[in-house]
CSV table of C-alpha atoms in Angstrom, one decimal:
chain,number,residue,atom,x,y,z
E,1,MET,CA,114.2,-14.3,12.4
E,2,ALA,CA,113.6,-15.7,9.0
E,3,LEU,CA,115.3,-19.0,8.1
E,4,ILE,CA,117.3,-18.6,4.8
E,5,ASP,CA,118.3,-21.9,3.1
E,6,LEU,CA,121.0,-20.8,0.6
E,7,SER,CA,121.4,-24.3,-0.9
E,8,LYS,CA,117.7,-24.5,-1.8
E,9,LYS,CA,117.4,-20.7,-2.4
E,10,GLU,CA,114.4,-20.5,0.0
E,11,VAL,CA,113.4,-18.0,2.7
E,12,HIS,CA,111.1,-19.2,5.4
E,13,CYS,CA,109.1,-16.4,7.2
E,14,LYS,CA,107.2,-17.0,10.4
E,15,ILE,CA,103.9,-15.3,11.0
E,16,VAL,CA,102.1,-15.8,14.4
E,17,TYR,CA,98.4,-15.3,15.0
E,18,TYR,CA,98.2,-14.0,18.6
E,19,GLY,CA,95.2,-13.1,20.8
E,20,PRO,CA,93.0,-14.2,23.7
E,21,GLY,CA,91.4,-17.6,23.9
E,22,ARG,CA,88.5,-18.3,21.5
E,23,CYS,CA,89.1,-15.1,19.5
E,24,GLY,CA,89.3,-17.0,16.2
E,25,LYS,CA,93.0,-17.5,15.5
E,26,THR,CA,92.6,-21.2,14.6
E,27,THR,CA,89.5,-20.4,12.6
E,28,ASN,CA,91.5,-18.1,10.4
E,29,LEU,CA,94.1,-20.8,9.6
E,30,ILE,CA,91.5,-23.5,9.0
E,31,TYR,CA,89.7,-21.2,6.5
E,32,ILE,CA,93.0,-20.4,4.7
E,33,TYR,CA,94.0,-24.0,4.6
E,34,ASN,CA,90.6,-25.1,3.1
E,35,ALA,CA,90.6,-22.3,0.6
E,36,MET,CA,94.1,-22.8,-0.8
E,37,SER,CA,95.2,-25.4,-3.4
E,38,GLU,CA,97.4,-28.3,-2.4
E,39,LYS,CA,100.2,-26.9,-4.7
E,40,THR,CA,100.5,-23.7,-2.6
E,41,ARG,CA,100.0,-25.1,0.9
E,42,GLY,CA,101.8,-27.6,3.1
E,43,LYS,CA,100.4,-29.9,5.8
E,44,MET,CA,98.6,-28.2,8.7
E,45,LEU,CA,99.5,-29.5,12.1
E,46,THR,CA,96.7,-29.0,14.7
E,47,ILE,CA,96.7,-30.2,18.2
E,48,GLU,CA,93.4,-29.7,20.0
E,49,THR,CA,92.1,-30.5,23.5
E,50,LYS,CA,88.7,-32.1,24.1
E,51,GLY,CA,87.3,-28.6,24.5
E,52,ASP,CA,88.1,-27.9,20.9
E,53,ARG,CA,90.8,-25.4,21.6
E,54,THR,CA,94.3,-25.2,20.1
E,55,LEU,CA,96.7,-26.6,22.6
E,56,PHE,CA,100.0,-25.6,21.1
E,57,PHE,CA,100.0,-24.2,17.6
E,58,ASP,CA,99.0,-24.7,14.0
E,59,LEU,CA,101.7,-24.7,11.4
E,60,LEU,CA,100.7,-24.0,7.8
E,61,PRO,CA,103.4,-23.4,5.2
E,62,ILE,CA,102.3,-21.4,2.1
E,63,LYS,CA,104.4,-20.8,-1.0
E,64,LEU,CA,104.4,-17.1,-2.2
E,65,GLY,CA,106.6,-17.1,-5.2
E,66,LYS,CA,110.1,-15.6,-5.6
E,67,VAL,CA,111.8,-12.5,-4.3
E,68,ALA,CA,115.4,-11.7,-5.5
E,69,GLY,CA,115.6,-15.3,-6.8
E,70,PHE,CA,114.6,-16.9,-3.5
E,71,ASP,CA,111.4,-18.9,-3.1
E,72,ILE,CA,109.3,-17.4,-0.2
E,73,ARG,CA,107.5,-19.8,2.2
E,74,ILE,CA,105.3,-18.4,4.9
E,75,GLN,CA,104.7,-20.5,8.0
E,76,LEU,CA,101.6,-19.6,9.9
E,77,TYR,CA,101.3,-20.4,13.6
E,78,THR,CA,98.7,-19.8,16.3
E,79,VAL,CA,99.2,-19.8,20.0
E,80,PRO,CA,96.9,-21.2,22.7
E,81,GLY,CA,95.0,-18.3,24.2
E,82,GLN,CA,94.3,-19.7,27.7
E,83,SER,CA,96.2,-18.0,30.5
E,84,ILE,CA,97.9,-21.2,31.7
E,85,TYR,CA,99.8,-21.5,28.4
E,86,GLU,CA,101.8,-18.2,28.6
E,87,ALA,CA,105.1,-20.0,28.5
E,88,THR,CA,104.0,-21.7,25.2
E,89,ARG,CA,103.0,-18.4,23.7
E,90,LYS,CA,106.3,-17.0,24.4
E,91,LEU,CA,108.1,-20.0,23.0
E,92,VAL,CA,106.1,-19.8,19.7
E,93,LEU,CA,107.0,-16.1,19.4
E,94,LYS,CA,110.7,-16.9,19.2
E,95,GLY,CA,112.0,-16.0,15.7
E,96,VAL,CA,108.7,-14.4,14.7
E,97,ASP,CA,108.8,-12.2,11.5
E,98,GLY,CA,105.2,-10.9,11.5
E,99,ILE,CA,102.3,-10.9,13.9
E,100,VAL,CA,98.5,-10.8,13.4
E,101,PHE,CA,96.8,-9.8,16.6
E,102,VAL,CA,93.2,-11.2,16.5
E,103,ALA,CA,90.8,-9.3,18.8
E,104,ASP,CA,87.4,-10.6,19.9
E,105,SER,CA,84.5,-8.2,19.2
E,106,LEU,CA,82.4,-9.5,22.1
E,107,LYS,CA,81.9,-6.9,24.8
E,108,ILE,CA,82.6,-9.4,27.5
E,109,ARG,CA,86.0,-10.1,26.0
E,110,GLN,CA,87.2,-6.4,26.1
E,111,ARG,CA,89.6,-6.9,29.0
E,112,LYS,CA,90.9,-10.1,27.6
E,113,ASN,CA,91.9,-8.3,24.4
E,114,ILE,CA,93.8,-5.6,26.3
E,115,ASP,CA,95.5,-8.1,28.6
E,116,SER,CA,96.6,-10.3,25.6
E,117,LEU,CA,98.1,-7.3,23.7
E,118,LEU,CA,100.0,-6.2,26.9
E,119,GLU,CA,101.2,-9.8,27.3
E,120,LEU,CA,102.4,-9.9,23.7
E,121,THR,CA,104.4,-6.7,24.2
E,122,GLN,CA,105.9,-8.1,27.4
E,123,ASN,CA,106.8,-11.5,25.8
E,124,LEU,CA,108.5,-9.7,22.9
E,125,LYS,CA,110.4,-7.6,25.4
E,126,GLU,CA,111.6,-10.7,27.2
E,127,LEU,CA,112.8,-12.0,23.8
E,128,ASN,CA,114.7,-8.7,23.3
E,129,ARG,CA,112.2,-7.7,20.6
E,130,THR,CA,109.6,-4.8,20.4
E,131,PRO,CA,106.4,-4.6,18.4
E,132,SER,CA,107.6,-1.5,16.6
E,133,GLU,CA,110.4,-3.6,14.9
E,134,ILE,CA,108.1,-6.4,13.8
E,135,PRO,CA,105.2,-6.1,11.2
E,136,LEU,CA,102.0,-6.1,13.1
E,137,VAL,CA,98.4,-6.2,11.8
E,138,LEU,CA,95.2,-6.1,13.8
E,139,GLN,CA,92.1,-8.1,13.0
E,140,TYR,CA,88.8,-7.3,14.7
E,141,ASN,CA,87.0,-10.7,14.5
E,142,LYS,CA,83.4,-11.7,15.0
E,143,ARG,CA,82.0,-8.6,13.3
E,144,ASP,CA,79.1,-10.7,12.0
E,145,LEU,CA,77.7,-10.6,15.6
E,146,VAL,CA,77.4,-6.8,15.6
E,147,THR,CA,73.8,-7.0,14.4
E,148,SER,CA,72.9,-9.8,16.8
E,149,PRO,CA,71.5,-9.2,20.4
E,150,ILE,CA,74.9,-10.1,21.8
E,151,PRO,CA,76.7,-7.0,23.2
E,152,THR,CA,79.7,-6.2,21.0
E,153,LEU,CA,82.5,-3.6,20.9
E,154,SER,CA,82.4,-0.8,18.3
E,155,ILE,CA,85.3,-0.2,16.0
E,156,GLU,CA,86.0,3.0,17.8
E,157,GLU,CA,86.2,1.1,21.1
E,158,LEU,CA,88.5,-1.5,19.7
E,159,GLU,CA,90.7,1.2,18.1
E,160,ARG,CA,90.9,3.1,21.4
E,161,ASP,CA,91.8,-0.1,23.4
E,162,LEU,CA,94.3,-1.6,21.0
E,163,ASN,CA,95.4,0.9,18.4
E,164,ASN,CA,95.6,4.1,20.3
E,165,GLY,CA,98.6,6.1,19.0
E,166,ARG,CA,99.8,3.1,17.0
E,167,ARG,CA,98.1,3.6,13.6
E,168,LEU,CA,98.4,0.0,12.8
E,169,PRO,CA,96.4,-1.4,9.8
E,170,PHE,CA,93.3,-3.2,11.0
E,171,PHE,CA,90.7,-5.4,9.3
E,172,GLU,CA,87.2,-6.2,10.3
E,173,ALA,CA,86.5,-9.9,10.0
E,174,ALA,CA,84.1,-12.8,10.5
E,175,ALA,CA,86.7,-15.6,10.2
E,176,ILE,CA,84.2,-18.4,10.5
E,177,LYS,CA,82.7,-17.1,7.2
E,178,GLY,CA,86.0,-16.1,5.6
E,179,ILE,CA,85.2,-12.4,5.7
E,180,GLY,CA,88.5,-10.4,6.2
E,181,VAL,CA,90.6,-13.5,6.5
E,182,PHE,CA,92.6,-13.2,3.2
E,183,GLU,CA,92.7,-9.4,3.4
E,184,THR,CA,94.5,-9.8,6.8
E,185,LEU,CA,96.8,-12.5,5.5
E,186,LYS,CA,97.6,-10.4,2.3
E,187,GLU,CA,98.6,-7.4,4.4
E,188,ILE,CA,100.8,-9.2,7.0
E,189,SER,CA,102.4,-11.3,4.3
E,190,LYS,CA,103.3,-8.2,2.2
E,191,GLN,CA,104.7,-6.4,5.2
E,192,THR,CA,106.6,-9.4,6.4
E,193,VAL,CA,108.2,-10.4,3.1
E,194,ARG,CA,109.2,-6.7,2.5
E,195,HIS,CA,110.7,-6.6,6.1
E,196,VAL,CA,112.6,-9.8,5.7
E,197,ALA,CA,113.8,-9.0,2.1
E,198,ASN,CA,115.1,-5.6,3.2
E,199,LYS,CA,116.8,-7.1,6.2
E,200,HIS,CA,118.3,-10.2,4.7
E,201,LEU,CA,118.3,-10.2,0.9
E,202,PHE,CA,118.8,-6.6,-0.1
E,203,THR,CA,121.4,-5.6,2.5
E,204,LYS,CA,124.7,-4.8,1.0
E,205,PRO,CA,127.7,-6.4,2.6
E,206,SER,CA,129.7,-3.9,4.8
E,207,GLY,CA,133.2,-2.9,3.8
């Protein structure tokens, strides 16, 4: 749930980048951080293991202007993708306002994508939330490898596995090159701010 600071007239929205290990969640946030000016970004906290994987999360506050007189700040998080950190992923999802599910286009990662999305649904359910009530955007990452000899999944296969019957917006991306990164961020930010504003800022008091 968004944090609303009435004294400062600020709304803090929490967006989580979720997905299997090594799919490119942290790469997205690093690209965003490096591309934005210091005036519109805060500090990025990154905790990494020796294996260069995110151990807990990245936190990157971004200023997005005003809505209904309130300053909007977006906080971006990633979760560790490795299976042993399921409890941490669930913890980071607490209070989430929007989710980007980053899928890996490598053929060998097909099952990992599906399992991670199923786990996301289960974790939200255990937090008394459902994906249908939270803005959710899909990003199909590593599309730059499609023309390489490495076996990759087609968009049709990714849609069938992850978006069958959902009709969620999706973006093709190569996060390491910045392709699709800001398109994904723009869409989830738009949906999240609209969702939070309608729920908390534009709701008329009852009675």
